[in-house]
Short mmCIF file of C-alpha atoms and ligand atoms in Angstrom, two decimals:
data_model
loop_
_atom_site.label_atom_id
_atom_site.label_comp_id
_atom_site.label_asym_id
_atom_site.label_seq_id
_atom_site.Cartn_x
_atom_site.Cartn_y
_atom_site.Cartn_z
CA MET M 242 0.00 0.00 0.00
CA PRO M 243 1.24 3.52 -0.74
CA LYS M 244 2.31 5.61 2.21
CA LYS M 245 -0.49 7.99 3.22
CA ALA M 246 0.32 11.56 2.23
CA ARG M 247 -1.61 14.80 2.07
CA PRO M 248 -2.34 16.05 -1.47
CA LEU M 249 -0.67 19.22 -2.68
CA GLY M 250 -3.02 22.20 -2.90
CA ILE M 251 -2.69 24.70 -5.71
CA LEU M 252 -0.95 27.39 -3.64
CA GLU M 253 1.53 24.89 -2.21
CA ALA M 254 2.20 23.65 -5.74
CA VAL M 255 2.85 27.19 -6.96
CA LYS M 256 5.52 27.57 -4.27
CA LYS M 257 7.00 24.12 -4.67
CA PHE M 258 7.28 24.11 -8.47
CA GLY M 259 7.82 27.81 -9.15
CA TRP M 260 4.74 28.15 -11.33
CA PRO M 261 3.80 31.73 -12.25
CA GLU M 262 1.81 33.46 -9.51
CA PRO M 263 -1.99 33.13 -9.56
CA GLY M 264 -3.48 35.91 -11.67
CA SER M 265 -0.99 35.18 -14.48
CA GLU M 266 -2.15 34.00 -17.86
CA ILE M 267 -1.80 30.26 -18.47
CA LYS M 268 0.27 29.83 -21.63
CA SER M 269 0.00 26.18 -22.47
CA VAL M 270 0.45 23.61 -25.18
CA GLU M 271 -1.20 20.21 -25.31
CA LEU M 272 0.93 17.50 -26.88
CA LEU M 273 -0.87 14.36 -28.02
CA VAL M 274 1.89 11.80 -27.87
CA GLY M 275 -0.03 9.06 -29.70
CA GLU M 276 -3.28 7.13 -29.80
CA PRO M 277 -2.81 3.77 -28.03
CA CYS M 278 -4.92 3.34 -24.90
CA ASN M 279 -5.53 0.61 -22.31
CA ALA M 280 -9.07 1.69 -21.38
CA ARG M 281 -12.29 1.36 -23.38
CA CYS M 282 -14.25 4.43 -22.32
CA LEU M 283 -17.78 4.33 -23.68
CA PHE M 284 -17.69 8.06 -24.49
CA CYS M 285 -14.14 8.25 -25.95
CA CYS M 286 -14.14 11.00 -28.57
CA ALA M 287 -11.06 9.49 -30.27
CA GLY M 288 -13.10 6.39 -31.07
CA ALA M 289 -9.89 4.54 -31.85
CA SER M 290 -10.58 1.59 -29.53
CA GLY M 291 -7.08 1.82 -28.13
CA ALA M 292 -5.36 1.32 -31.48
CA GLY M 293 -2.99 3.67 -33.31
CA ALA M 294 0.68 4.58 -33.12
CA TRP M 295 3.05 6.70 -31.07
CA ARG M 296 4.38 9.89 -32.63
CA PRO M 297 8.15 10.02 -33.16
CA PHE M 298 10.12 11.56 -30.29
CA ALA M 299 11.94 13.99 -32.61
CA GLU M 300 8.64 15.38 -33.89
CA LEU M 301 7.30 15.87 -30.36
CA GLU M 302 10.53 17.43 -29.20
CA ALA M 303 10.44 19.93 -32.09
CA GLU M 304 6.86 20.82 -31.20
CA LEU M 305 7.82 21.38 -27.58
CA ALA M 306 10.67 23.66 -28.60
CA ARG M 307 8.39 25.69 -30.90
CA ALA M 308 5.79 26.11 -28.16
CA ARG M 309 8.46 27.18 -25.70
CA ARG M 310 9.77 29.81 -28.14
CA ARG M 311 6.22 31.19 -28.34
CA GLY M 312 6.15 31.56 -24.57
CA ALA M 313 4.28 28.44 -23.38
CA TRP M 314 5.23 27.62 -19.78
CA LEU M 315 2.91 24.65 -19.26
CA VAL M 316 2.78 21.50 -21.35
CA THR M 317 0.09 18.84 -21.07
CA LEU M 318 1.05 15.39 -22.35
CA SER M 319 -2.03 13.51 -23.51
CA GLY M 320 -3.11 10.73 -25.86
CA GLY M 321 -4.57 8.11 -26.25
CA GLU M 322 -3.09 7.17 -22.91
CA ALA M 323 0.15 9.11 -22.51
CA THR M 324 1.47 6.93 -19.68
CA LEU M 325 1.85 4.00 -22.10
CA SER M 326 4.21 5.96 -24.32
CA PRO M 327 7.77 4.62 -24.28
CA ASP M 328 8.93 8.26 -24.48
CA LEU M 329 6.82 9.74 -21.66
CA PHE M 330 9.62 10.30 -19.15
CA ARG M 331 12.12 11.36 -21.83
CA LEU M 332 9.61 13.93 -23.11
CA ALA M 333 8.93 15.26 -19.62
CA ALA M 334 12.66 15.63 -18.95
CA ARG M 335 13.12 17.35 -22.33
CA ALA M 336 10.30 19.77 -21.55
CA ARG M 337 12.03 20.64 -18.28
CA ALA M 338 15.34 21.14 -20.07
CA LEU M 339 13.60 23.51 -22.50
CA GLY M 340 12.37 25.59 -19.56
CA PHE M 341 8.73 24.54 -19.12
CA LYS M 342 7.69 25.42 -15.57
CA SER M 343 4.98 22.78 -15.47
CA VAL M 344 4.75 19.36 -17.11
CA GLN M 345 1.31 17.83 -16.74
CA VAL M 346 -0.13 14.49 -17.80
CA LEU M 347 -3.71 13.58 -18.65
CA THR M 348 -4.32 9.94 -17.76
CA ASN M 349 -6.84 7.25 -16.93
CA GLY M 350 -4.70 6.61 -13.84
CA LEU M 351 -4.13 2.89 -14.40
CA LYS M 352 -0.33 3.10 -14.58
CA PHE M 353 -0.16 5.40 -11.56
CA ALA M 354 -1.58 2.58 -9.43
CA SER M 355 2.09 1.58 -9.23
CA PRO M 356 3.99 3.63 -6.62
CA ALA M 357 7.23 3.11 -8.57
CA PHE M 358 5.66 4.61 -11.70
CA ALA M 359 4.56 7.70 -9.76
CA ARG M 360 8.08 8.10 -8.35
CA ARG M 361 9.62 7.81 -11.82
CA ALA M 362 7.19 10.46 -13.09
CA ALA M 363 8.23 12.84 -10.31
CA ALA M 364 11.90 12.21 -11.04
CA ALA M 365 11.31 12.99 -14.73
CA GLY M 366 9.86 16.40 -13.84
CA ILE M 367 6.11 15.71 -14.08
CA ASP M 368 4.50 18.01 -11.50
CA GLU M 369 0.75 17.63 -12.09
CA VAL M 370 -1.32 14.61 -13.13
CA LYS M 371 -4.97 14.89 -14.11
CA VAL M 372 -6.68 11.58 -13.50
CA SER M 373 -9.95 10.72 -15.24
CA LEU M 374 -12.44 9.73 -12.58
CA HIS M 375 -15.98 9.42 -13.85
CA GLY M 376 -17.97 8.44 -10.79
CA VAL M 377 -18.04 8.21 -7.03
CA ASP M 378 -18.10 4.41 -6.99
CA ALA M 379 -16.57 1.47 -8.81
CA ALA M 380 -19.84 0.42 -10.45
CA THR M 381 -20.21 3.75 -12.27
CA HIS M 382 -16.57 4.48 -13.10
CA ASP M 383 -15.68 0.93 -14.21
CA ARG M 384 -18.76 0.73 -16.41
CA LEU M 385 -17.80 3.97 -18.16
CA THR M 386 -14.12 3.06 -18.61
CA GLY M 387 -14.80 -0.55 -19.61
CA VAL M 388 -12.02 -1.67 -17.23
CA PRO M 389 -13.00 -3.66 -14.11
CA GLY M 390 -10.98 -2.43 -11.14
CA SER M 391 -10.22 0.96 -12.69
CA PHE M 392 -11.93 2.92 -9.87
CA ASP M 393 -9.78 1.21 -7.24
CA LYS M 394 -6.69 1.87 -9.36
CA ALA M 395 -7.63 5.55 -9.70
CA MET M 396 -7.86 5.78 -5.89
CA LEU M 397 -4.42 4.17 -5.61
CA ALA M 398 -3.17 6.61 -8.23
CA PHE M 399 -4.21 9.60 -6.11
CA ALA M 400 -2.47 8.13 -3.07
CA ASN M 401 0.70 7.36 -5.05
CA LEU M 402 0.77 10.83 -6.63
CA ASN M 403 0.40 12.43 -3.19
CA ALA M 404 3.21 10.26 -1.82
CA ALA M 405 5.46 11.14 -4.78
CA GLY M 406 4.86 14.88 -4.26
CA ILE M 407 3.04 15.33 -7.59
CA LYS M 408 -0.03 17.54 -7.62
CA ALA M 409 -3.11 15.46 -8.50
CA SER M 410 -6.43 16.60 -9.93
CA ALA M 411 -9.51 14.90 -11.39
CA ASN M 412 -11.53 15.08 -14.62
CA PHE M 413 -15.16 13.95 -14.90
CA ALA M 414 -16.88 13.26 -18.25
CA VAL M 415 -20.58 14.08 -17.87
CA THR M 416 -22.92 11.39 -19.25
CA ARG M 417 -26.38 10.02 -18.47
CA LEU M 418 -24.80 7.30 -16.33
CA ASN M 419 -23.12 9.68 -13.89
CA TYR M 420 -24.52 13.24 -14.05
CA ARG M 421 -26.58 12.88 -10.86
CA GLN M 422 -23.36 12.13 -8.99
CA MET M 423 -21.81 15.54 -9.67
CA PRO M 424 -22.49 17.02 -6.20
CA LEU M 425 -21.25 13.83 -4.51
CA TYR M 426 -18.25 13.91 -6.81
CA ALA M 427 -17.35 17.43 -5.70
CA ARG M 428 -17.56 16.20 -2.11
CA LEU M 429 -15.43 13.11 -2.84
CA VAL M 430 -12.74 14.88 -4.87
CA ALA M 431 -12.51 18.25 -3.16
CA GLY M 432 -13.64 17.10 0.27
CA ARG M 433 -12.53 13.54 0.98
CA LEU M 434 -9.57 13.30 -1.42
CA GLY M 435 -8.57 16.92 -0.71
CA LEU M 436 -7.80 17.85 -4.32
CA THR M 437 -8.08 21.48 -5.38
CA GLY M 438 -8.27 20.70 -9.12
CA LEU M 439 -11.32 19.19 -10.80
CA CYS M 440 -13.05 19.63 -14.13
CA PHE M 441 -16.57 18.72 -15.35
CA MET M 442 -16.58 18.01 -19.08
CA PHE M 443 -19.86 17.69 -21.02
CA SER M 444 -19.21 14.97 -23.61
CA PHE M 445 -18.98 15.73 -27.32
CA TYR M 446 -21.17 13.53 -29.50
CA GLU M 447 -18.54 11.87 -31.67
CA GLY M 448 -16.23 8.87 -31.69
CA ASP M 449 -17.36 6.02 -29.41
CA MET M 450 -20.00 8.32 -27.96
CA LEU M 451 -22.11 7.97 -31.12
CA PRO M 452 -22.89 4.22 -30.98
CA ASN M 453 -23.37 4.53 -27.21
CA SER M 454 -25.38 7.73 -27.23
CA SER M 455 -28.75 6.10 -26.51
CA ARG M 456 -27.54 5.16 -22.99
CA LEU M 457 -25.03 7.99 -22.46
CA SER M 458 -26.51 11.14 -23.93
CA VAL M 459 -28.17 13.60 -21.61
CA ARG M 460 -29.62 17.07 -22.01
CA TYR M 461 -27.91 20.13 -20.60
CA GLY M 462 -31.17 20.96 -18.87
CA GLU M 463 -31.00 17.69 -16.90
CA VAL M 464 -27.37 18.24 -15.96
CA LEU M 465 -27.47 21.89 -14.88
CA PRO M 466 -29.21 21.47 -11.49
CA TYR M 467 -26.59 18.90 -10.46
CA LEU M 468 -23.72 21.02 -11.79
CA ARG M 469 -25.01 24.00 -9.81
CA LEU M 470 -25.23 21.92 -6.63
CA ALA M 471 -21.65 20.71 -7.12
CA LEU M 472 -20.37 24.25 -7.69
CA GLU M 473 -22.33 25.57 -4.74
CA TYR M 474 -20.72 22.91 -2.54
CA ILE M 475 -17.30 24.10 -3.75
CA ARG M 476 -18.21 27.72 -2.99
CA ARG M 477 -19.54 27.01 0.47
CA ALA M 478 -16.61 24.76 1.36
CA GLY M 479 -14.23 27.58 0.34
CA ILE M 480 -12.35 25.33 -2.09
CA LYS M 481 -10.00 27.23 -4.41
CA ILE M 482 -10.90 27.16 -8.11
CA GLU M 483 -7.56 26.87 -9.88
CA SER M 484 -8.55 27.68 -13.45
CA ARG M 485 -11.58 27.27 -15.74
CA MET M 486 -13.17 23.97 -14.79
CA ILE M 487 -16.36 23.31 -16.75
CA SER M 488 -16.00 22.33 -20.38
CA ASN M 489 -18.33 22.26 -23.43
CA PHE M 490 -21.04 24.39 -21.83
CA THR M 491 -22.21 27.73 -23.26
CA PRO M 492 -22.57 30.97 -21.28
CA CYS M 493 -26.34 31.18 -21.85
CA LEU M 494 -26.81 27.87 -20.00
CA ALA M 495 -25.33 29.24 -16.76
CA PRO M 496 -24.16 32.86 -17.20
CA GLU M 497 -23.12 33.04 -13.54
CA TYR M 498 -20.41 30.48 -14.29
CA GLU M 499 -19.22 31.78 -17.68
CA ASN M 500 -15.92 32.82 -16.08
CA ILE M 501 -15.07 29.20 -15.25
CA MET M 502 -16.14 27.73 -18.62
CA ILE M 503 -13.51 26.40 -21.05
CA ASP M 504 -13.78 26.25 -24.84
CA TRP M 505 -16.71 28.52 -25.42
CA GLY M 506 -15.21 31.16 -27.58
CA ALA M 507 -12.75 33.64 -28.87
CA ARG M 508 -11.53 34.81 -25.50
CA GLY M 509 -10.17 31.36 -24.84
CA ALA M 510 -8.95 30.94 -28.42
CA ALA M 511 -6.16 33.47 -28.02
CA ARG M 512 -4.43 31.31 -25.45
CA SER M 513 -5.67 27.85 -26.39
CA GLY M 514 -3.28 24.95 -26.66
CA HIS M 515 -2.82 22.60 -29.59
CA VAL M 516 -4.38 19.28 -30.46
CA PHE M 517 -2.80 16.57 -32.62
CA LYS M 518 -5.29 14.22 -34.18
CA ASP M 519 -5.44 12.14 -37.38
CA GLY M 520 -1.91 13.21 -38.27
CA LYS M 521 -2.70 16.93 -38.06
CA ARG M 522 -1.77 19.54 -35.49
CA ARG M 523 -4.22 22.37 -34.90
CA ARG M 524 -4.89 25.03 -32.35
CA ALA M 525 -7.50 23.74 -29.93
CA ALA M 526 -9.74 26.63 -30.95
CA GLU M 527 -9.60 25.59 -34.62
CA PHE M 528 -10.29 22.03 -33.57
CA TYR M 529 -13.38 22.79 -31.50
CA ALA M 530 -14.92 25.71 -33.41
CA PRO M 531 -16.03 23.72 -36.51
CA ARG M 532 -17.95 21.30 -34.28
CA LYS M 533 -20.14 24.12 -33.00
CA ALA M 534 -22.50 26.64 -34.56
CA GLN M 535 -24.54 29.57 -33.35
CA LEU M 536 -28.32 29.16 -33.61
CA PRO M 537 -31.03 31.59 -34.74
CA ALA M 538 -31.71 32.15 -31.03
CA CYS M 539 -28.19 33.55 -30.62
CA ALA M 540 -29.10 36.76 -32.48
CA GLY M 541 -28.51 39.72 -30.22
CA CYS M 542 -26.73 37.68 -27.53
CA ALA M 543 -24.15 39.65 -25.54
CA TYR M 544 -21.77 36.71 -26.04
CA ALA M 545 -22.37 36.36 -29.80
CA ASP M 546 -19.07 38.00 -30.77
CA ALA M 547 -17.10 35.45 -28.77
CA CYS M 548 -19.16 32.25 -28.48
CA TYR M 549 -18.70 29.37 -30.94
CA GLY M 550 -22.27 28.28 -30.28
CA VAL M 551 -23.52 24.77 -29.61
CA ASP M 552 -22.17 21.32 -30.50
CA ARG M 553 -23.87 20.50 -33.84
CA SER M 554 -24.41 16.84 -32.91
CA TYR M 555 -26.15 17.91 -29.72
CA VAL M 556 -28.51 20.14 -31.69
CA SER M 557 -29.24 17.24 -34.10
CA ALA M 558 -30.22 15.08 -31.14
CA TYR M 559 -32.06 17.55 -28.93
CA GLY M 560 -32.73 20.72 -30.94
CA GLY M 561 -31.74 24.20 -29.81
CA GLY M 562 -34.59 25.04 -27.43
CA GLU M 563 -32.36 25.26 -24.35
CA PHE M 564 -30.25 28.13 -25.72
CA ALA M 565 -31.38 31.75 -25.62
CA ALA M 566 -29.65 35.08 -26.17
CA VAL M 567 -28.27 36.71 -23.02
CA PRO M 568 -29.02 40.45 -22.88
CA ARG M 569 -25.96 41.51 -20.87
CA ARG M 570 -22.62 39.96 -20.02
CA ARG M 571 -22.06 39.14 -16.37
CA ARG M 572 -19.61 41.18 -14.34
CA ARG M 573 -19.90 39.39 -10.98
CA PHE M 574 -19.42 35.70 -10.39
CA PRO M 575 -19.82 33.41 -7.38
CA LEU M 576 -16.56 31.53 -8.11
CA LYS M 577 -13.31 33.09 -9.26
CA PRO M 578 -10.46 31.04 -10.71
CA LEU M 579 -6.94 31.78 -9.43
CA TYR M 580 -5.69 31.66 -13.05
CA PRO M 581 -8.43 33.52 -14.97
S1 LIG P 761 -24.11 32.98 -28.59
FE1 LIG P 761 -25.77 31.46 -28.55
S2 LIG P 761 -24.89 29.62 -27.64
FE2 LIG P 761 -23.50 31.32 -27.19
S3 LIG P 761 -24.13 32.10 -25.20
FE3 LIG P 761 -25.25 33.30 -26.70
S4 LIG P 761 -27.22 32.23 -27.03
FE4 LIG P 761 -25.80 30.81 -25.99
#
């Protein structure tokens, strides 16, 4: 069993790793190191069923160097499942040598169930790991990942990351199977596990999500009451919001939380990272924008000059009746991210 250790909070991590002070702009790049994966998530937008190849190290290294020259200080290594890459630790060390202040990994957490793997990651310079955790119990999480035992391994991963001195955080993909758990999830992750980083991501309707959509798809209108309860728990508990933490929502759905929404428009585009998929590298904004479109109801919306609109597949499934122009942009918000 891993030695019990307290998780690093965001402000402790800033001090320990020398990240730019809260209030600074996050200048990041996302590096997709390849497509292989050892989970079978029902909602996977890659839809590659774990197949595919790793990108050559030289190509990734060149991309890192370019991003660094443009001022990126944070790199996120993702996949597929980045922890399976034979070059993961070499890439992390290279990023450090190039001057990246933070090297983060997006993962399903399976490999981090090994304490030795977590220690090797820390030694290579990885300072934050975002573990996908899609439920508050094994029945829900394991069903969504398609891997029996993956919930228990994710819990071990958090303990091992804490023991290795790596900051841990959690990502939750919102589907019909788990959306009612969102308030309990906030309590588990921010309360019981003590993590300051978590993100709620509304699933895109593509990849493996399409054949599974009859059991996974859910309306925004069903999700929003649970999202609000989760965020209200975070507010009342005084938990620090590190950066924007709800993804693939639009401001009109919950204008009071527009300041913590990711990927909704031009404001985020200026500092968005990059995505490598199907052999092509694109800015994240270019990648997401074509999937979305404004609706007739968007006319006159105070966010219309910045908002990409709504996921087209969502509109095909549910129509656009939940979206309505917002007369004025919000100035005051109940939650404020440390990195705006
Ligand atoms: S532009 Fe459209 S989708 Fe975006 S916030 Fe306004 S009404 Fe909603």
